[in-house]
mmCIF file of C-alpha atoms in Angstrom:
data_model
loop_
_atom_site.group_PDB
_atom_site.id
_atom_site.type_symbol
_atom_site.label_atom_id
_atom_site.label_comp_id
_atom_site.label_asym_id
_atom_site.label_seq_id
_atom_site.Cartn_x
_atom_site.Cartn_y
_atom_site.Cartn_z
ATOM 1 C CA MET A 179 121.178 52.662 90.428
ATOM 2 C CA LYS A 180 122.369 54.667 87.653
ATOM 3 C CA ASN A 181 119.230 55.750 85.823
ATOM 4 C CA LYS A 182 117.761 56.258 89.525
ATOM 5 C CA ILE A 183 120.579 58.999 90.241
ATOM 6 C CA THR A 184 120.187 60.140 86.743
ATOM 7 C CA HIS A 185 116.726 60.880 87.040
ATOM 8 C CA ASN A 186 117.188 62.706 90.305
ATOM 9 C CA ALA A 187 119.676 64.962 88.882
ATOM 10 C CA ILE A 188 117.312 66.013 86.126
ATOM 11 C CA ILE A 189 114.375 66.534 88.563
ATOM 12 C CA LEU A 190 116.558 68.611 90.779
ATOM 13 C CA VAL A 191 117.833 70.473 87.664
ATOM 14 C CA TYR A 192 114.307 70.878 86.850
ATOM 15 C CA LEU A 193 113.619 72.238 90.219
ATOM 16 C CA LEU A 194 116.332 74.536 90.094
ATOM 17 C CA ILE A 195 114.954 76.110 86.911
ATOM 18 C CA LEU A 196 111.482 76.475 87.982
ATOM 19 C CA SER A 197 112.436 78.497 91.145
ATOM 20 C CA SER A 198 114.649 80.483 89.856
ATOM 21 C CA CYS A 199 112.129 81.617 86.952
ATOM 22 C CA ALA A 200 110.008 82.295 90.200
ATOM 23 C CA LEU A 201 112.443 84.285 91.768
ATOM 24 C CA PHE A 202 113.381 86.197 88.652
ATOM 25 C CA GLN A 203 109.537 86.909 88.056
ATOM 26 C CA LYS A 204 109.231 88.084 91.779
ATOM 27 C CA LYS A 205 111.718 90.508 91.561
ATOM 28 C CA ASN A 206 110.696 91.911 88.222
ATOM 29 C CA LYS A 207 107.282 92.580 89.288
ATOM 30 C CA VAL A 208 106.099 96.187 88.937
ATOM 31 C CA GLN A 209 105.352 97.915 92.218
ATOM 32 C CA LEU A 210 102.773 100.810 92.033
ATOM 33 C CA GLN A 211 102.240 103.809 93.969
ATOM 34 C CA PRO A 212 99.904 106.604 94.126
ATOM 35 C CA ALA A 213 101.250 109.205 92.272
ATOM 36 C CA GLN A 214 98.525 112.097 92.275
ATOM 37 C CA LEU A 215 94.982 112.948 93.456
ATOM 38 C CA VAL A 216 93.390 114.218 89.839
ATOM 39 C CA SER A 217 89.463 114.620 90.883
ATOM 40 C CA ILE A 218 86.993 114.496 93.423
ATOM 41 C CA LYS A 219 83.391 114.460 92.086
ATOM 42 C CA ALA A 220 79.998 114.522 93.873
ATOM 43 C CA ILE A 221 77.463 111.770 92.143
ATOM 44 C CA ASP A 222 75.221 111.950 95.101
ATOM 45 C CA LEU A 223 74.632 115.581 97.269
ATOM 46 C CA SER A 224 71.181 114.354 98.307
ATOM 47 C CA GLU A 225 69.309 115.955 101.163
ATOM 48 C CA ASP A 226 66.106 116.086 100.309
ATOM 49 C CA ARG A 227 65.989 113.039 98.310
ATOM 50 C CA SER A 228 66.675 114.574 95.007
ATOM 51 C CA THR A 229 69.762 113.375 93.229
ATOM 52 C CA LEU A 230 71.539 116.867 93.775
ATOM 53 C CA SER A 231 70.599 119.144 96.577
ATOM 54 C CA SER A 232 70.418 122.695 95.920
ATOM 55 C CA ASN A 233 72.325 123.449 99.488
ATOM 56 C CA ASN A 234 76.107 123.757 99.561
ATOM 57 C CA ASP A 235 78.198 121.045 100.967
ATOM 58 C CA GLU A 236 81.256 122.222 102.237
ATOM 59 C CA ILE A 237 83.731 119.272 101.777
ATOM 60 C CA LEU A 238 87.098 119.264 103.614
ATOM 61 C CA VAL A 239 89.791 116.969 102.158
ATOM 62 C CA SER A 240 92.363 115.511 104.324
ATOM 63 C CA ILE A 241 95.378 113.449 103.145
ATOM 64 C CA PHE A 242 97.618 111.644 105.430
ATOM 65 C CA PHE A 243 100.698 109.770 105.012
ATOM 66 C CA GLY A 244 101.453 106.774 107.687
ATOM 67 C CA SER A 245 104.325 104.648 107.942
ATOM 68 C CA GLN A 246 104.807 101.565 110.617
ATOM 69 C CA GLN A 247 107.905 101.419 112.657
ATOM 70 C CA ASP A 248 107.908 98.571 115.284
ATOM 71 C CA LYS A 249 104.321 97.901 115.051
ATOM 72 C CA ILE A 250 102.768 101.401 115.509
ATOM 73 C CA TRP A 251 101.956 103.753 112.826
ATOM 74 C CA HIS A 252 102.380 107.071 112.446
ATOM 75 C CA PHE A 253 100.742 109.643 110.704
ATOM 76 C CA ASN A 254 100.905 113.324 109.349
ATOM 77 C CA GLY A 255 99.227 115.284 107.187
ATOM 78 C CA TYR A 256 97.505 118.241 105.364
ATOM 79 C CA ARG A 257 94.463 119.623 104.022
ATOM 80 C CA LEU A 258 93.533 121.061 100.756
ATOM 81 C CA GLU A 259 91.373 124.428 100.886
ATOM 82 C CA THR A 260 87.572 123.513 101.256
ATOM 83 C CA MET A 261 85.623 122.214 98.303
ATOM 84 C CA VAL A 262 81.927 123.399 98.167
ATOM 85 C CA PHE A 263 79.756 120.975 95.986
ATOM 86 C CA ASP A 264 76.298 121.761 94.427
ATOM 87 C CA SER A 265 74.407 121.386 91.573
ATOM 88 C CA ALA A 266 75.959 123.889 89.484
ATOM 89 C CA HIS A 267 79.387 122.660 90.953
ATOM 90 C CA SER A 268 80.088 118.907 91.265
ATOM 91 C CA ASN A 269 83.461 118.533 90.131
ATOM 92 C CA TYR A 270 86.835 119.374 90.864
ATOM 93 C CA THR A 271 89.771 118.593 88.983
ATOM 94 C CA LEU A 272 93.427 119.034 90.905
ATOM 95 C CA ASP A 273 96.547 119.824 90.261
ATOM 96 C CA SER A 274 99.948 119.332 91.702
ATOM 97 C CA VAL A 275 98.196 117.068 94.870
ATOM 98 C CA GLU A 276 101.405 115.012 95.585
ATOM 99 C CA LEU A 277 101.035 111.627 96.895
ATOM 100 C CA SER A 278 103.605 109.712 95.803
ATOM 101 C CA THR A 279 107.095 109.041 97.590
ATOM 102 C CA ASP A 280 110.904 108.552 97.219
ATOM 103 C CA PHE A 281 111.195 106.398 100.201
ATOM 104 C CA ASP A 282 111.345 102.478 99.712
ATOM 105 C CA CYS A 283 108.404 102.385 102.342
ATOM 106 C CA GLN A 284 106.555 98.287 102.293
ATOM 107 C CA ASP A 285 104.502 99.565 105.409
ATOM 108 C CA CYS A 286 103.486 103.030 104.297
ATOM 109 C CA THR A 287 99.545 104.300 103.042
ATOM 110 C CA ALA A 288 98.503 107.336 102.003
ATOM 111 C CA PHE A 289 94.656 108.169 103.115
ATOM 112 C CA ILE A 290 92.343 110.466 101.786
ATOM 113 C CA CYS A 291 89.871 111.576 104.053
ATOM 114 C CA LEU A 292 86.331 113.464 103.240
ATOM 115 C CA THR A 293 84.418 115.485 105.940
ATOM 116 C CA GLU A 294 81.269 117.431 105.364
ATOM 117 C CA ILE A 295 82.547 120.949 107.331
ATOM 118 C CA ASP A 296 78.993 122.272 109.182
ATOM 119 C CA THR A 297 80.565 124.386 111.092
ATOM 120 C CA ASP A 298 82.239 127.634 109.926
ATOM 121 C CA GLY A 299 86.108 127.909 110.358
ATOM 122 C CA SER A 300 86.170 124.181 112.371
ATOM 123 C CA GLU A 301 88.494 123.242 109.042
ATOM 124 C CA ASP A 302 91.786 123.273 111.183
ATOM 125 C CA SER A 303 90.378 121.595 114.115
ATOM 126 C CA THR A 304 89.051 118.844 112.054
ATOM 127 C CA GLN A 305 92.209 118.170 110.960
ATOM 128 C CA THR A 306 93.978 118.008 113.805
ATOM 129 C CA ALA A 307 91.133 115.835 115.495
ATOM 130 C CA LEU A 308 91.535 113.264 112.473
ATOM 131 C CA GLU A 309 95.546 113.159 113.105
ATOM 132 C CA GLN A 310 95.448 112.919 116.553
ATOM 133 C CA LEU A 311 92.694 110.098 116.369
ATOM 134 C CA LEU A 312 95.254 108.443 113.535
ATOM 135 C CA ASN A 313 98.165 108.604 115.960
ATOM 136 C CA THR A 314 96.010 107.320 118.907
ATOM 137 C CA ILE A 315 94.426 104.561 117.681
ATOM 138 C CA GLY A 316 96.589 103.798 114.320
ATOM 139 C CA TYR A 317 95.624 102.499 111.178
ATOM 140 C CA LYS A 318 91.875 101.625 111.679
ATOM 141 C CA ALA A 319 91.392 104.796 113.339
ATOM 142 C CA LEU A 320 88.734 106.122 110.376
ATOM 143 C CA ASP A 321 86.945 102.626 109.933
ATOM 144 C CA THR A 322 84.291 103.019 112.358
ATOM 145 C CA LYS A 323 82.182 106.269 111.517
ATOM 146 C CA SER A 324 80.959 105.934 114.674
ATOM 147 C CA ILE A 325 84.267 106.824 116.499
ATOM 148 C CA VAL A 326 85.435 109.253 114.127
ATOM 149 C CA ASP A 327 81.939 111.245 114.464
ATOM 150 C CA ALA A 328 82.486 111.404 118.570
ATOM 151 C CA ALA A 329 85.718 112.722 117.615
ATOM 152 C CA LEU A 330 84.425 115.300 115.441
ATOM 153 C CA PRO A 331 81.264 116.675 117.051
ATOM 154 C CA ASP A 332 80.401 119.622 114.636
ATOM 155 C CA ASN A 333 81.217 117.896 111.578
ATOM 156 C CA ASP A 334 80.193 115.025 109.518
ATOM 157 C CA PHE A 335 82.838 112.462 108.599
ATOM 158 C CA LEU A 336 82.036 110.824 104.880
ATOM 159 C CA GLY A 337 84.948 108.269 104.719
ATOM 160 C CA VAL A 338 88.641 107.254 104.045
ATOM 161 C CA ILE A 339 90.326 105.705 101.077
ATOM 162 C CA LYS A 340 93.328 103.629 102.225
ATOM 163 C CA LEU A 341 96.130 103.561 99.128
ATOM 164 C CA PRO A 342 99.327 101.314 100.187
ATOM 165 C CA TYR A 343 102.369 102.176 98.602
ATOM 166 C CA PHE A 344 104.317 99.371 96.292
ATOM 167 C CA VAL A 345 101.760 97.152 95.808
ATOM 168 C CA PRO A 346 101.713 94.936 92.518
ATOM 169 C CA GLU A 347 98.020 96.225 91.768
ATOM 170 C CA MET A 348 96.188 99.597 92.272
ATOM 171 C CA GLY A 349 93.273 101.055 90.754
ATOM 172 C CA THR A 350 93.006 104.701 89.940
ATOM 173 C CA ALA A 351 89.116 105.261 90.733
ATOM 174 C CA TYR A 352 87.516 104.938 94.009
ATOM 175 C CA ARG A 353 84.095 105.996 95.787
ATOM 176 C CA ILE A 354 83.103 107.361 99.139
ATOM 177 C CA GLU A 355 79.227 106.749 100.036
ATOM 178 C CA GLY A 356 77.170 106.316 102.611
ATOM 179 C CA LYS A 357 74.267 107.413 104.416
ATOM 180 C CA ASP A 358 73.745 109.779 107.300
ATOM 181 C CA LEU A 359 69.671 109.956 108.788
ATOM 182 C CA LEU A 360 68.179 111.084 105.580
ATOM 183 C CA ASP A 361 71.150 112.489 103.934
ATOM 184 C CA SER A 362 72.997 110.143 101.310
ATOM 185 C CA TYR A 363 76.138 110.962 99.735
ATOM 186 C CA ALA A 364 78.760 109.416 96.764
ATOM 187 C CA TYR A 365 81.804 111.001 95.713
ATOM 188 C CA ASP A 366 84.260 109.366 93.057
ATOM 189 C CA ILE A 367 87.818 109.816 93.942
ATOM 190 C CA LYS A 368 90.533 109.547 90.916
ATOM 191 C CA ILE A 369 94.011 108.697 91.112
ATOM 192 C CA SER A 370 97.143 108.573 89.115
ATOM 193 C CA ILE A 371 99.860 105.872 89.741
ATOM 194 C CA LYS A 372 103.291 105.453 88.983
ATOM 195 C CA SER A 373 105.399 102.574 89.272
ATOM 196 C CA LYS A 374 108.432 102.012 92.080
#
């Protein structure tokens, strides 16, 4: 009987040690967040099956910040100046495009969206349409290209990168790529990250 009690006590102490180590490791795990948008590089601008087109691609970069409250997503954001990509200028290195937050937000995500501008002067209306779509449909609003294209009849939505805040792992290199009729496109996007 005494051996059984001792044996159970040893097992209990061992389990307590293991669980406290696991809790300690969980609390000390690094939490990462996006820090800055570093660069955008056109890898494929083909409009006529060549690797780089001689035509200009005017790209609107939209950045949205979303947070979930009571199961409803709320978004706001801004846009960068339109970037013109062609065979002579295929890379933009950016300064001070901040993505990080000081808030302790477990349900926050930054969205980086690329839209090809086909109609001059439509950048503001495109930005507004994307924000309205996000605030109407929510987190997955930009996942289906046909839904986004219907909201942007004059321009071509290329894609979105979603960057959650305060996660244990986060990459720094992303790609938006696809095909639209005979056109294909690929853009590499680099960000920097930082810990909480």
